[in-house]
């Protein structure tokens, strides 16, 4: 078994299934070790921005119109939106 917790990237069997789907759909190799499963897009965006933003000098290019979580998280993390 996996114990009390699953892998932080998500269960390997599910990541392998997602990898095969991407390969079949896009005809592009997809390594399951490069897949991180989250409980939604907002969680994934939060994880990525938290990893990227370290100081008020850090900035992110944000498409317009934007998904409101970008500006909210950048404000919370003291980053800049470009």
PDB file of N, CA, C and O in Angstrom:
ATOM      1  N   UNK A   1       0.804  -1.194   0.000  1.00  0.00           N
ATOM      2  CA  UNK A   1       0.000   0.000   0.000  1.00  0.00           C
ATOM      3  C   UNK A   1       0.843   1.252   0.000  1.00  0.00           C
ATOM      4  O   UNK A   1       2.066   1.217   0.065  1.00  0.00           O
ATOM      5  N   UNK A   2       0.172   2.346  -0.036  1.00  0.00           N
ATOM      6  CA  UNK A   2       0.842   3.646  -0.067  1.00  0.00           C
ATOM      7  C   UNK A   2       0.977   4.265   1.312  1.00  0.00           C
ATOM      8  O   UNK A   2       1.553   5.332   1.444  1.00  0.00           O
ATOM      9  N   UNK A   3       0.437   3.637   2.355  1.00  0.00           N
ATOM     10  CA  UNK A   3       0.477   4.234   3.680  1.00  0.00           C
ATOM     11  C   UNK A   3      -0.626   5.270   3.805  1.00  0.00           C
ATOM     12  O   UNK A   3      -1.611   5.257   3.072  1.00  0.00           O
ATOM     13  N   UNK A   4      -0.441   6.179   4.717  1.00  0.00           N
ATOM     14  CA  UNK A   4      -1.473   7.188   4.996  1.00  0.00           C
ATOM     15  C   UNK A   4      -1.564   8.267   3.917  1.00  0.00           C
ATOM     16  O   UNK A   4      -2.600   8.893   3.759  1.00  0.00           O
ATOM     17  N   UNK A   5      -0.469   8.482   3.209  1.00  0.00           N
ATOM     18  CA  UNK A   5      -0.437   9.561   2.220  1.00  0.00           C
ATOM     19  C   UNK A   5       0.000   9.029   0.861  1.00  0.00           C
ATOM     20  O   UNK A   5       0.837   8.140   0.775  1.00  0.00           O
ATOM     21  N   UNK A   6      -0.521   9.635  -0.191  1.00  0.00           N
ATOM     22  CA  UNK A   6      -0.050   9.293  -1.533  1.00  0.00           C
ATOM     23  C   UNK A   6       1.166  10.159  -1.854  1.00  0.00           C
ATOM     24  O   UNK A   6       1.512  11.079  -1.119  1.00  0.00           O
ATOM     25  N   UNK A   7       1.798   9.882  -2.966  1.00  0.00           N
ATOM     26  CA  UNK A   7       2.943  10.664  -3.429  1.00  0.00           C
ATOM     27  C   UNK A   7       2.507  12.110  -3.629  1.00  0.00           C
ATOM     28  O   UNK A   7       1.376  12.376  -4.053  1.00  0.00           O
ATOM     29  N   UNK A   8       3.391  13.071  -3.357  1.00  0.00           N
ATOM     30  CA  UNK A   8       3.019  14.483  -3.472  1.00  0.00           C
ATOM     31  C   UNK A   8       2.670  14.894  -4.905  1.00  0.00           C
ATOM     32  O   UNK A   8       1.971  15.884  -5.107  1.00  0.00           O
ATOM     33  N   UNK A   9       3.138  14.153  -5.901  1.00  0.00           N
ATOM     34  CA  UNK A   9       2.781  14.429  -7.294  1.00  0.00           C
ATOM     35  C   UNK A   9       1.456  13.792  -7.673  1.00  0.00           C
ATOM     36  O   UNK A   9       0.916  14.097  -8.735  1.00  0.00           O
ATOM     37  N   UNK A  10       0.958  12.903  -6.856  1.00  0.00           N
ATOM     38  CA  UNK A  10      -0.240  12.141  -7.160  1.00  0.00           C
ATOM     39  C   UNK A  10       0.126  10.676  -7.359  1.00  0.00           C
ATOM     40  O   UNK A  10       1.304  10.322  -7.482  1.00  0.00           O
ATOM     41  N   UNK A  11      -0.860   9.832  -7.390  1.00  0.00           N
ATOM     42  CA  UNK A  11      -0.652   8.384  -7.524  1.00  0.00           C
ATOM     43  C   UNK A  11      -0.020   8.086  -8.891  1.00  0.00           C
ATOM     44  O   UNK A  11      -0.511   8.551  -9.932  1.00  0.00           O
ATOM     45  N   UNK A  12       1.064   7.311  -8.890  1.00  0.00           N
ATOM     46  CA  UNK A  12       1.803   7.028 -10.123  1.00  0.00           C
ATOM     47  C   UNK A  12       0.922   6.387 -11.192  1.00  0.00           C
ATOM     48  O   UNK A  12       1.017   6.746 -12.369  1.00  0.00           O
ATOM     49  N   UNK A  13       0.059   5.465 -10.815  1.00  0.00           N
ATOM     50  CA  UNK A  13      -0.801   4.801 -11.806  1.00  0.00           C
ATOM     51  C   UNK A  13      -1.686   5.811 -12.530  1.00  0.00           C
ATOM     52  O   UNK A  13      -1.891   5.708 -13.746  1.00  0.00           O
ATOM     53  N   UNK A  14      -2.176   6.793 -11.817  1.00  0.00           N
ATOM     54  CA  UNK A  14      -3.017   7.824 -12.447  1.00  0.00           C
ATOM     55  C   UNK A  14      -2.163   8.723 -13.326  1.00  0.00           C
ATOM     56  O   UNK A  14      -2.557   9.071 -14.447  1.00  0.00           O
ATOM     57  N   UNK A  15      -0.966   9.087 -12.860  1.00  0.00           N
ATOM     58  CA  UNK A  15      -0.069   9.919 -13.680  1.00  0.00           C
ATOM     59  C   UNK A  15       0.320   9.201 -14.967  1.00  0.00           C
ATOM     60  O   UNK A  15       0.434   9.813 -16.024  1.00  0.00           O
ATOM     61  N   UNK A  16       0.503   7.876 -14.901  1.00  0.00           N
ATOM     62  CA  UNK A  16       0.823   7.103 -16.111  1.00  0.00           C
ATOM     63  C   UNK A  16      -0.355   7.115 -17.083  1.00  0.00           C
ATOM     64  O   UNK A  16      -0.160   7.229 -18.301  1.00  0.00           O
ATOM     65  N   UNK A  17      -1.565   7.010 -16.561  1.00  0.00           N
ATOM     66  CA  UNK A  17      -2.762   7.065 -17.416  1.00  0.00           C
ATOM     67  C   UNK A  17      -2.871   8.425 -18.086  1.00  0.00           C
ATOM     68  O   UNK A  17      -3.147   8.524 -19.287  1.00  0.00           O
ATOM     69  N   UNK A  18      -2.646   9.487 -17.335  1.00  0.00           N
ATOM     70  CA  UNK A  18      -2.684  10.846 -17.891  1.00  0.00           C
ATOM     71  C   UNK A  18      -1.591  10.996 -18.945  1.00  0.00           C
ATOM     72  O   UNK A  18      -1.824  11.561 -20.022  1.00  0.00           O
ATOM     73  N   UNK A  19      -0.417  10.467 -18.672  1.00  0.00           N
ATOM     74  CA  UNK A  19       0.693  10.535 -19.611  1.00  0.00           C
ATOM     75  C   UNK A  19       0.345   9.853 -20.939  1.00  0.00           C
ATOM     76  O   UNK A  19       0.585  10.409 -22.018  1.00  0.00           O
ATOM     77  N   UNK A  20      -0.228   8.657 -20.861  1.00  0.00           N
ATOM     78  CA  UNK A  20      -0.628   7.943 -22.092  1.00  0.00           C
ATOM     79  C   UNK A  20      -1.682   8.731 -22.865  1.00  0.00           C
ATOM     80  O   UNK A  20      -1.632   8.817 -24.092  1.00  0.00           O
ATOM     81  N   UNK A  21      -2.633   9.324 -22.151  1.00  0.00           N
ATOM     82  CA  UNK A  21      -3.672  10.125 -22.803  1.00  0.00           C
ATOM     83  C   UNK A  21      -3.050  11.296 -23.564  1.00  0.00           C
ATOM     84  O   UNK A  21      -3.386  11.539 -24.723  1.00  0.00           O
ATOM     85  N   UNK A  22      -2.132  12.005 -22.916  1.00  0.00           N
ATOM     86  CA  UNK A  22      -1.483  13.154 -23.561  1.00  0.00           C
ATOM     87  C   UNK A  22      -0.696  12.692 -24.779  1.00  0.00           C
ATOM     88  O   UNK A  22      -0.736  13.334 -25.837  1.00  0.00           O
ATOM     89  N   UNK A  23       0.024  11.576 -24.656  1.00  0.00           N
ATOM     90  CA  UNK A  23       0.797  11.057 -25.791  1.00  0.00           C
ATOM     91  C   UNK A  23      -0.099  10.690 -26.960  1.00  0.00           C
ATOM     92  O   UNK A  23       0.222  10.985 -28.113  1.00  0.00           O
ATOM     93  N   UNK A  24      -1.238  10.049 -26.692  1.00  0.00           N
ATOM     94  CA  UNK A  24      -2.160   9.664 -27.766  1.00  0.00           C
ATOM     95  C   UNK A  24      -2.812  10.896 -28.391  1.00  0.00           C
ATOM     96  O   UNK A  24      -2.967  10.970 -29.602  1.00  0.00           O
ATOM     97  N   UNK A  25      -3.187  11.849 -27.568  1.00  0.00           N
ATOM     98  CA  UNK A  25      -3.872  13.045 -28.060  1.00  0.00           C
ATOM     99  C   UNK A  25      -2.942  13.957 -28.836  1.00  0.00           C
ATOM    100  O   UNK A  25      -3.299  14.492 -29.886  1.00  0.00           O
ATOM    101  N   UNK A  26      -1.715  14.150 -28.317  1.00  0.00           N
ATOM    102  CA  UNK A  26      -0.815  15.163 -28.866  1.00  0.00           C
ATOM    103  C   UNK A  26       0.349  14.598 -29.671  1.00  0.00           C
ATOM    104  O   UNK A  26       1.138  15.367 -30.216  1.00  0.00           O
ATOM    105  N   UNK A  27       0.481  13.271 -29.728  1.00  0.00           N
ATOM    106  CA  UNK A  27       1.619  12.628 -30.400  1.00  0.00           C
ATOM    107  C   UNK A  27       2.940  13.206 -29.880  1.00  0.00           C
ATOM    108  O   UNK A  27       3.860  13.510 -30.639  1.00  0.00           O
ATOM    109  N   UNK A  28       3.011  13.379 -28.569  1.00  0.00           N
ATOM    110  CA  UNK A  28       4.181  13.973 -27.934  1.00  0.00           C
ATOM    111  C   UNK A  28       4.492  13.187 -26.667  1.00  0.00           C
ATOM    112  O   UNK A  28       3.597  12.932 -25.858  1.00  0.00           O
ATOM    113  N   UNK A  29       5.768  12.794 -26.487  1.00  0.00           N
ATOM    114  CA  UNK A  29       6.149  12.027 -25.307  1.00  0.00           C
ATOM    115  C   UNK A  29       5.854  12.816 -24.039  1.00  0.00           C
ATOM    116  O   UNK A  29       6.169  14.000 -23.937  1.00  0.00           O
ATOM    117  N   UNK A  30       5.265  12.162 -23.069  1.00  0.00           N
ATOM    118  CA  UNK A  30       4.919  12.790 -21.802  1.00  0.00           C
ATOM    119  C   UNK A  30       5.393  11.895 -20.660  1.00  0.00           C
ATOM    120  O   UNK A  30       4.877  10.791 -20.487  1.00  0.00           O
ATOM    121  N   UNK A  31       6.367  12.352 -19.910  1.00  0.00           N
ATOM    122  CA  UNK A  31       6.925  11.591 -18.792  1.00  0.00           C
ATOM    123  C   UNK A  31       6.009  11.719 -17.572  1.00  0.00           C
ATOM    124  O   UNK A  31       5.754  12.833 -17.107  1.00  0.00           O
ATOM    125  N   UNK A  32       5.501  10.615 -17.033  1.00  0.00           N
ATOM    126  CA  UNK A  32       4.621  10.690 -15.867  1.00  0.00           C
ATOM    127  C   UNK A  32       5.291  11.327 -14.652  1.00  0.00           C
ATOM    128  O   UNK A  32       4.619  11.844 -13.771  1.00  0.00           O
ATOM    129  N   UNK A  33       6.625  11.331 -14.625  1.00  0.00           N
ATOM    130  CA  UNK A  33       7.334  11.974 -13.519  1.00  0.00           C
ATOM    131  C   UNK A  33       7.311  13.497 -13.625  1.00  0.00           C
ATOM    132  O   UNK A  33       7.700  14.188 -12.681  1.00  0.00           O
ATOM    133  N   UNK A  34       6.871  14.018 -14.758  1.00  0.00           N
ATOM    134  CA  UNK A  34       6.735  15.464 -14.942  1.00  0.00           C
ATOM    135  C   UNK A  34       5.293  15.929 -14.760  1.00  0.00           C
ATOM    136  O   UNK A  34       4.976  17.075 -15.059  1.00  0.00           O
ATOM    137  N   UNK A  35       4.425  15.037 -14.316  1.00  0.00           N
ATOM    138  CA  UNK A  35       3.017  15.357 -14.106  1.00  0.00           C
ATOM    139  C   UNK A  35       2.758  15.522 -12.610  1.00  0.00           C
ATOM    140  O   UNK A  35       3.179  14.688 -11.814  1.00  0.00           O
ATOM    141  N   UNK A  36       2.088  16.606 -12.261  1.00  0.00           N
ATOM    142  CA  UNK A  36       1.683  16.854 -10.883  1.00  0.00           C
ATOM    143  C   UNK A  36       0.164  16.976 -10.867  1.00  0.00           C
ATOM    144  O   UNK A  36      -0.396  17.873 -11.498  1.00  0.00           O
ATOM    145  N   UNK A  37      -0.483  16.071 -10.163  1.00  0.00           N
ATOM    146  CA  UNK A  37      -1.942  16.098 -10.070  1.00  0.00           C
ATOM    147  C   UNK A  37      -2.352  16.982  -8.894  1.00  0.00           C
ATOM    148  O   UNK A  37      -1.766  16.911  -7.820  1.00  0.00           O
ATOM    149  N   UNK A  38      -3.356  17.832  -9.119  1.00  0.00           N
ATOM    150  CA  UNK A  38      -3.880  18.680  -8.051  1.00  0.00           C
ATOM    151  C   UNK A  38      -5.393  18.527  -8.021  1.00  0.00           C
ATOM    152  O   UNK A  38      -5.992  17.903  -8.900  1.00  0.00           O
ATOM    153  N   UNK A  39      -6.010  19.138  -7.023  1.00  0.00           N
ATOM    154  CA  UNK A  39      -7.461  19.037  -6.916  1.00  0.00           C
ATOM    155  C   UNK A  39      -8.163  20.155  -7.685  1.00  0.00           C
ATOM    156  O   UNK A  39      -9.308  20.457  -7.415  1.00  0.00           O
ATOM    157  N   UNK A  40      -7.468  20.780  -8.629  1.00  0.00           N
ATOM    158  CA  UNK A  40      -8.080  21.784  -9.482  1.00  0.00           C
ATOM    159  C   UNK A  40      -7.054  22.775  -9.999  1.00  0.00           C
ATOM    160  O   UNK A  40      -5.918  22.827  -9.517  1.00  0.00           O
ATOM    161  N   UNK A  41      -7.474  23.580 -10.968  1.00  0.00           N
ATOM    162  CA  UNK A  41      -6.568  24.557 -11.577  1.00  0.00           C
ATOM    163  C   UNK A  41      -6.109  25.603 -10.574  1.00  0.00           C
ATOM    164  O   UNK A  41      -4.948  26.012 -10.584  1.00  0.00           O
ATOM    165  N   UNK A  42      -6.993  26.043  -9.695  1.00  0.00           N
ATOM    166  CA  UNK A  42      -6.617  27.081  -8.727  1.00  0.00           C
ATOM    167  C   UNK A  42      -5.492  26.611  -7.817  1.00  0.00           C
ATOM    168  O   UNK A  42      -4.555  27.369  -7.531  1.00  0.00           O
ATOM    169  N   UNK A  43      -5.547  25.373  -7.377  1.00  0.00           N
ATOM    170  CA  UNK A  43      -4.488  24.827  -6.529  1.00  0.00           C
ATOM    171  C   UNK A  43      -3.180  24.756  -7.298  1.00  0.00           C
ATOM    172  O   UNK A  43      -2.117  25.099  -6.763  1.00  0.00           O
ATOM    173  N   UNK A  44      -3.232  24.333  -8.550  1.00  0.00           N
ATOM    174  CA  UNK A  44      -2.019  24.249  -9.368  1.00  0.00           C
ATOM    175  C   UNK A  44      -1.408  25.630  -9.580  1.00  0.00           C
ATOM    176  O   UNK A  44      -0.192  25.808  -9.451  1.00  0.00           O
ATOM    177  N   UNK A  45      -2.235  26.616  -9.883  1.00  0.00           N
ATOM    178  CA  UNK A  45      -1.747  27.986 -10.084  1.00  0.00           C
ATOM    179  C   UNK A  45      -1.114  28.505  -8.799  1.00  0.00           C
ATOM    180  O   UNK A  45      -0.040  29.119  -8.819  1.00  0.00           O
ATOM    181  N   UNK A  46      -1.750  28.251  -7.668  1.00  0.00           N
ATOM    182  CA  UNK A  46      -1.212  28.695  -6.387  1.00  0.00           C
ATOM    183  C   UNK A  46       0.141  28.048  -6.106  1.00  0.00           C
ATOM    184  O   UNK A  46       1.081  28.718  -5.667  1.00  0.00           O
ATOM    185  N   UNK A  47       0.272  26.763  -6.369  1.00  0.00           N
ATOM    186  CA  UNK A  47       1.537  26.065  -6.137  1.00  0.00           C
ATOM    187  C   UNK A  47       2.651  26.642  -7.011  1.00  0.00           C
ATOM    188  O   UNK A  47       3.763  26.881  -6.534  1.00  0.00           O
ATOM    189  N   UNK A  48       2.356  26.881  -8.282  1.00  0.00           N
ATOM    190  CA  UNK A  48       3.368  27.396  -9.200  1.00  0.00           C
ATOM    191  C   UNK A  48       3.770  28.818  -8.825  1.00  0.00           C
ATOM    192  O   UNK A  48       4.967  29.137  -8.737  1.00  0.00           O
ATOM    193  N   UNK A  49       2.797  29.690  -8.579  1.00  0.00           N
ATOM    194  CA  UNK A  49       3.136  31.069  -8.240  1.00  0.00           C
ATOM    195  C   UNK A  49       3.871  31.161  -6.906  1.00  0.00           C
ATOM    196  O   UNK A  49       4.794  31.971  -6.759  1.00  0.00           O
ATOM    197  N   UNK A  50       3.494  30.342  -5.943  1.00  0.00           N
ATOM    198  CA  UNK A  50       4.187  30.334  -4.658  1.00  0.00           C
ATOM    199  C   UNK A  50       5.647  29.918  -4.837  1.00  0.00           C
ATOM    200  O   UNK A  50       6.541  30.455  -4.172  1.00  0.00           O
ATOM    201  N   UNK A  51       5.896  28.988  -5.747  1.00  0.00           N
ATOM    202  CA  UNK A  51       7.267  28.562  -6.016  1.00  0.00           C
ATOM    203  C   UNK A  51       8.063  29.631  -6.758  1.00  0.00           C
ATOM    204  O   UNK A  51       9.274  29.756  -6.563  1.00  0.00           O
ATOM    205  N   UNK A  52       7.404  30.429  -7.598  1.00  0.00           N
ATOM    206  CA  UNK A  52       8.097  31.413  -8.431  1.00  0.00           C
ATOM    207  C   UNK A  52       8.323  32.759  -7.761  1.00  0.00           C
ATOM    208  O   UNK A  52       9.339  33.405  -7.997  1.00  0.00           O
ATOM    209  N   UNK A  53       7.365  33.209  -6.974  1.00  0.00           N
ATOM    210  CA  UNK A  53       7.420  34.560  -6.422  1.00  0.00           C
ATOM    211  C   UNK A  53       8.148  34.538  -5.079  1.00  0.00           C
ATOM    212  O   UNK A  53       7.688  33.928  -4.119  1.00  0.00           O
ATOM    213  N   UNK A  54       9.287  35.239  -5.038  1.00  0.00           N
ATOM    214  CA  UNK A  54      10.112  35.245  -3.830  1.00  0.00           C
ATOM    215  C   UNK A  54      10.282  36.645  -3.243  1.00  0.00           C
ATOM    216  O   UNK A  54      10.596  36.788  -2.077  1.00  0.00           O
ATOM    217  N   UNK A  55      10.079  37.659  -4.070  1.00  0.00           N
ATOM    218  CA  UNK A  55      10.284  39.030  -3.598  1.00  0.00           C
ATOM    219  C   UNK A  55       9.401  39.977  -4.404  1.00  0.00           C
ATOM    220  O   UNK A  55       8.884  39.611  -5.459  1.00  0.00           O
ATOM    221  N   UNK A  56       9.241  41.206  -3.935  1.00  0.00           N
ATOM    222  CA  UNK A  56       8.441  42.181  -4.680  1.00  0.00           C
ATOM    223  C   UNK A  56       9.003  42.510  -6.066  1.00  0.00           C
ATOM    224  O   UNK A  56       8.315  43.082  -6.896  1.00  0.00           O
ATOM    225  N   UNK A  57      10.250  42.125  -6.335  1.00  0.00           N
ATOM    226  CA  UNK A  57      10.848  42.348  -7.663  1.00  0.00           C
ATOM    227  C   UNK A  57      10.399  41.298  -8.671  1.00  0.00           C
ATOM    228  O   UNK A  57      10.578  41.477  -9.878  1.00  0.00           O
ATOM    229  N   UNK A  58       9.843  40.184  -8.205  1.00  0.00           N
ATOM    230  CA  UNK A  58       9.413  39.106  -9.099  1.00  0.00           C
ATOM    231  C   UNK A  58       8.088  39.467  -9.761  1.00  0.00           C
ATOM    232  O   UNK A  58       7.191  40.021  -9.129  1.00  0.00           O
ATOM    233  N   UNK A  59       7.987  39.149 -11.052  1.00  0.00           N
ATOM    234  CA  UNK A  59       6.789  39.497 -11.819  1.00  0.00           C
ATOM    235  C   UNK A  59       6.392  38.340 -12.722  1.00  0.00           C
ATOM    236  O   UNK A  59       7.204  37.490 -13.069  1.00  0.00           O
ATOM    237  N   UNK A  60       5.119  38.344 -13.108  1.00  0.00           N
ATOM    238  CA  UNK A  60       4.556  37.303 -13.969  1.00  0.00           C
ATOM    239  C   UNK A  60       3.772  37.974 -15.083  1.00  0.00           C
ATOM    240  O   UNK A  60       3.002  38.909 -14.834  1.00  0.00           O
ATOM    241  N   UNK A  61       3.982  37.508 -16.319  1.00  0.00           N
ATOM    242  CA  UNK A  61       3.157  37.973 -17.428  1.00  0.00           C
ATOM    243  C   UNK A  61       1.789  37.312 -17.311  1.00  0.00           C
ATOM    244  O   UNK A  61       1.692  36.090 -17.205  1.00  0.00           O
ATOM    245  N   UNK A  62       0.752  38.124 -17.316  1.00  0.00           N
ATOM    246  CA  UNK A  62      -0.602  37.616 -17.137  1.00  0.00           C
ATOM    247  C   UNK A  62      -1.437  37.995 -18.355  1.00  0.00           C
ATOM    248  O   UNK A  62      -1.474  39.167 -18.742  1.00  0.00           O
ATOM    249  N   UNK A  63      -2.110  37.033 -18.986  1.00  0.00           N
ATOM    250  CA  UNK A  63      -2.950  37.352 -20.144  1.00  0.00           C
ATOM    251  C   UNK A  63      -4.175  38.162 -19.724  1.00  0.00           C
ATOM    252  O   UNK A  63      -4.660  38.041 -18.602  1.00  0.00           O
ATOM    253  N   UNK A  64      -4.640  38.998 -20.612  1.00  0.00           N
ATOM    254  CA  UNK A  64      -5.855  39.788 -20.360  1.00  0.00           C
ATOM    255  C   UNK A  64      -6.895  39.401 -21.387  1.00  0.00           C
ATOM    256  O   UNK A  64      -6.566  39.309 -22.559  1.00  0.00           O
ATOM    257  N   UNK A  65      -8.143  39.173 -21.041  1.00  0.00           N
ATOM    258  CA  UNK A  65      -8.636  39.228 -19.669  1.00  0.00           C
ATOM    259  C   UNK A  65      -8.024  38.096 -18.850  1.00  0.00           C
ATOM    260  O   UNK A  65      -7.678  37.048 -19.380  1.00  0.00           O
ATOM    261  N   UNK A  66      -7.918  38.319 -17.558  1.00  0.00           N
ATOM    262  CA  UNK A  66      -7.224  37.383 -16.695  1.00  0.00           C
ATOM    263  C   UNK A  66      -8.172  36.600 -15.796  1.00  0.00           C
ATOM    264  O   UNK A  66      -9.268  37.027 -15.503  1.00  0.00           O
ATOM    265  N   UNK A  67      -7.694  35.470 -15.366  1.00  0.00           N
ATOM    266  CA  UNK A  67      -8.368  34.667 -14.355  1.00  0.00           C
ATOM    267  C   UNK A  67      -8.073  35.368 -13.026  1.00  0.00           C
ATOM    268  O   UNK A  67      -6.900  35.591 -12.699  1.00  0.00           O
ATOM    269  N   UNK A  68      -9.060  35.793 -12.238  1.00  0.00           N
ATOM    270  CA  UNK A  68      -8.834  36.629 -11.054  1.00  0.00           C
ATOM    271  C   UNK A  68      -7.839  36.082 -10.035  1.00  0.00           C
ATOM    272  O   UNK A  68      -7.240  36.852  -9.290  1.00  0.00           O
ATOM    273  N   UNK A  69      -7.614  34.777 -10.028  1.00  0.00           N
ATOM    274  CA  UNK A  69      -6.676  34.239  -9.040  1.00  0.00           C
ATOM    275  C   UNK A  69      -5.261  34.761  -9.258  1.00  0.00           C
ATOM    276  O   UNK A  69      -4.482  34.875  -8.312  1.00  0.00           O
ATOM    277  N   UNK A  70      -4.902  35.110 -10.507  1.00  0.00           N
ATOM    278  CA  UNK A  70      -3.549  35.612 -10.758  1.00  0.00           C
ATOM    279  C   UNK A  70      -3.287  36.882  -9.964  1.00  0.00           C
ATOM    280  O   UNK A  70      -2.309  36.978  -9.232  1.00  0.00           O
ATOM    281  N   UNK A  71      -4.134  37.881 -10.110  1.00  0.00           N
ATOM    282  CA  UNK A  71      -3.908  39.153  -9.415  1.00  0.00           C
ATOM    283  C   UNK A  71      -4.034  38.985  -7.905  1.00  0.00           C
ATOM    284  O   UNK A  71      -3.273  39.588  -7.143  1.00  0.00           O
ATOM    285  N   UNK A  72      -4.964  38.157  -7.449  1.00  0.00           N
ATOM    286  CA  UNK A  72      -5.135  37.947  -6.013  1.00  0.00           C
ATOM    287  C   UNK A  72      -3.900  37.295  -5.402  1.00  0.00           C
ATOM    288  O   UNK A  72      -3.402  37.736  -4.363  1.00  0.00           O
ATOM    289  N   UNK A  73      -3.396  36.248  -6.041  1.00  0.00           N
ATOM    290  CA  UNK A  73      -2.216  35.568  -5.504  1.00  0.00           C
ATOM    291  C   UNK A  73      -0.968  36.428  -5.600  1.00  0.00           C
ATOM    292  O   UNK A  73      -0.148  36.443  -4.675  1.00  0.00           O
ATOM    293  N   UNK A  74      -0.812  37.144  -6.700  1.00  0.00           N
ATOM    294  CA  UNK A  74       0.360  38.014  -6.823  1.00  0.00           C
ATOM    295  C   UNK A  74       0.348  39.098  -5.752  1.00  0.00           C
ATOM    296  O   UNK A  74       1.383  39.439  -5.189  1.00  0.00           O
ATOM    297  N   UNK A  75      -0.819  39.609  -5.444  1.00  0.00           N
ATOM    298  CA  UNK A  75      -0.937  40.588  -4.369  1.00  0.00           C
ATOM    299  C   UNK A  75      -0.583  39.945  -3.027  1.00  0.00           C
ATOM    300  O   UNK A  75       0.178  40.516  -2.232  1.00  0.00           O
ATOM    301  N   UNK A  76      -1.094  38.773  -2.768  1.00  0.00           N
ATOM    302  CA  UNK A  76      -0.824  38.057  -1.524  1.00  0.00           C
ATOM    303  C   UNK A  76       0.660  37.726  -1.380  1.00  0.00           C
ATOM    304  O   UNK A  76       1.226  37.812  -0.289  1.00  0.00           O
ATOM    305  N   UNK A  77       1.301  37.367  -2.487  1.00  0.00           N
ATOM    306  CA  UNK A  77       2.716  36.961  -2.470  1.00  0.00           C
ATOM    307  C   UNK A  77       3.672  38.137  -2.649  1.00  0.00           C
ATOM    308  O   UNK A  77       4.882  37.940  -2.689  1.00  0.00           O
ATOM    309  N   UNK A  78       3.138  39.348  -2.773  1.00  0.00           N
ATOM    310  CA  UNK A  78       3.937  40.561  -2.991  1.00  0.00           C
ATOM    311  C   UNK A  78       4.710  40.527  -4.311  1.00  0.00           C
ATOM    312  O   UNK A  78       5.813  41.048  -4.410  1.00  0.00           O
ATOM    313  N   UNK A  79       4.120  39.915  -5.324  1.00  0.00           N
ATOM    314  CA  UNK A  79       4.717  39.895  -6.652  1.00  0.00           C
ATOM    315  C   UNK A  79       4.051  40.939  -7.529  1.00  0.00           C
ATOM    316  O   UNK A  79       3.110  41.632  -7.109  1.00  0.00           O
ATOM    317  N   UNK A  80       4.553  41.083  -8.744  1.00  0.00           N
ATOM    318  CA  UNK A  80       4.003  42.055  -9.695  1.00  0.00           C
ATOM    319  C   UNK A  80       3.357  41.334 -10.867  1.00  0.00           C
ATOM    320  O   UNK A  80       3.810  40.278 -11.291  1.00  0.00           O
ATOM    321  N   UNK A  81       2.316  41.948 -11.394  1.00  0.00           N
ATOM    322  CA  UNK A  81       1.637  41.428 -12.583  1.00  0.00           C
ATOM    323  C   UNK A  81       2.018  42.315 -13.757  1.00  0.00           C
ATOM    324  O   UNK A  81       1.904  43.536 -13.680  1.00  0.00           O
ATOM    325  N   UNK A  82       2.507  41.706 -14.826  1.00  0.00           N
ATOM    326  CA  UNK A  82       2.851  42.462 -16.032  1.00  0.00           C
ATOM    327  C   UNK A  82       1.833  42.208 -17.113  1.00  0.00           C
ATOM    328  O   UNK A  82       1.248  41.188 -17.210  1.00  0.00           O
TER     329      UNK A  82
END
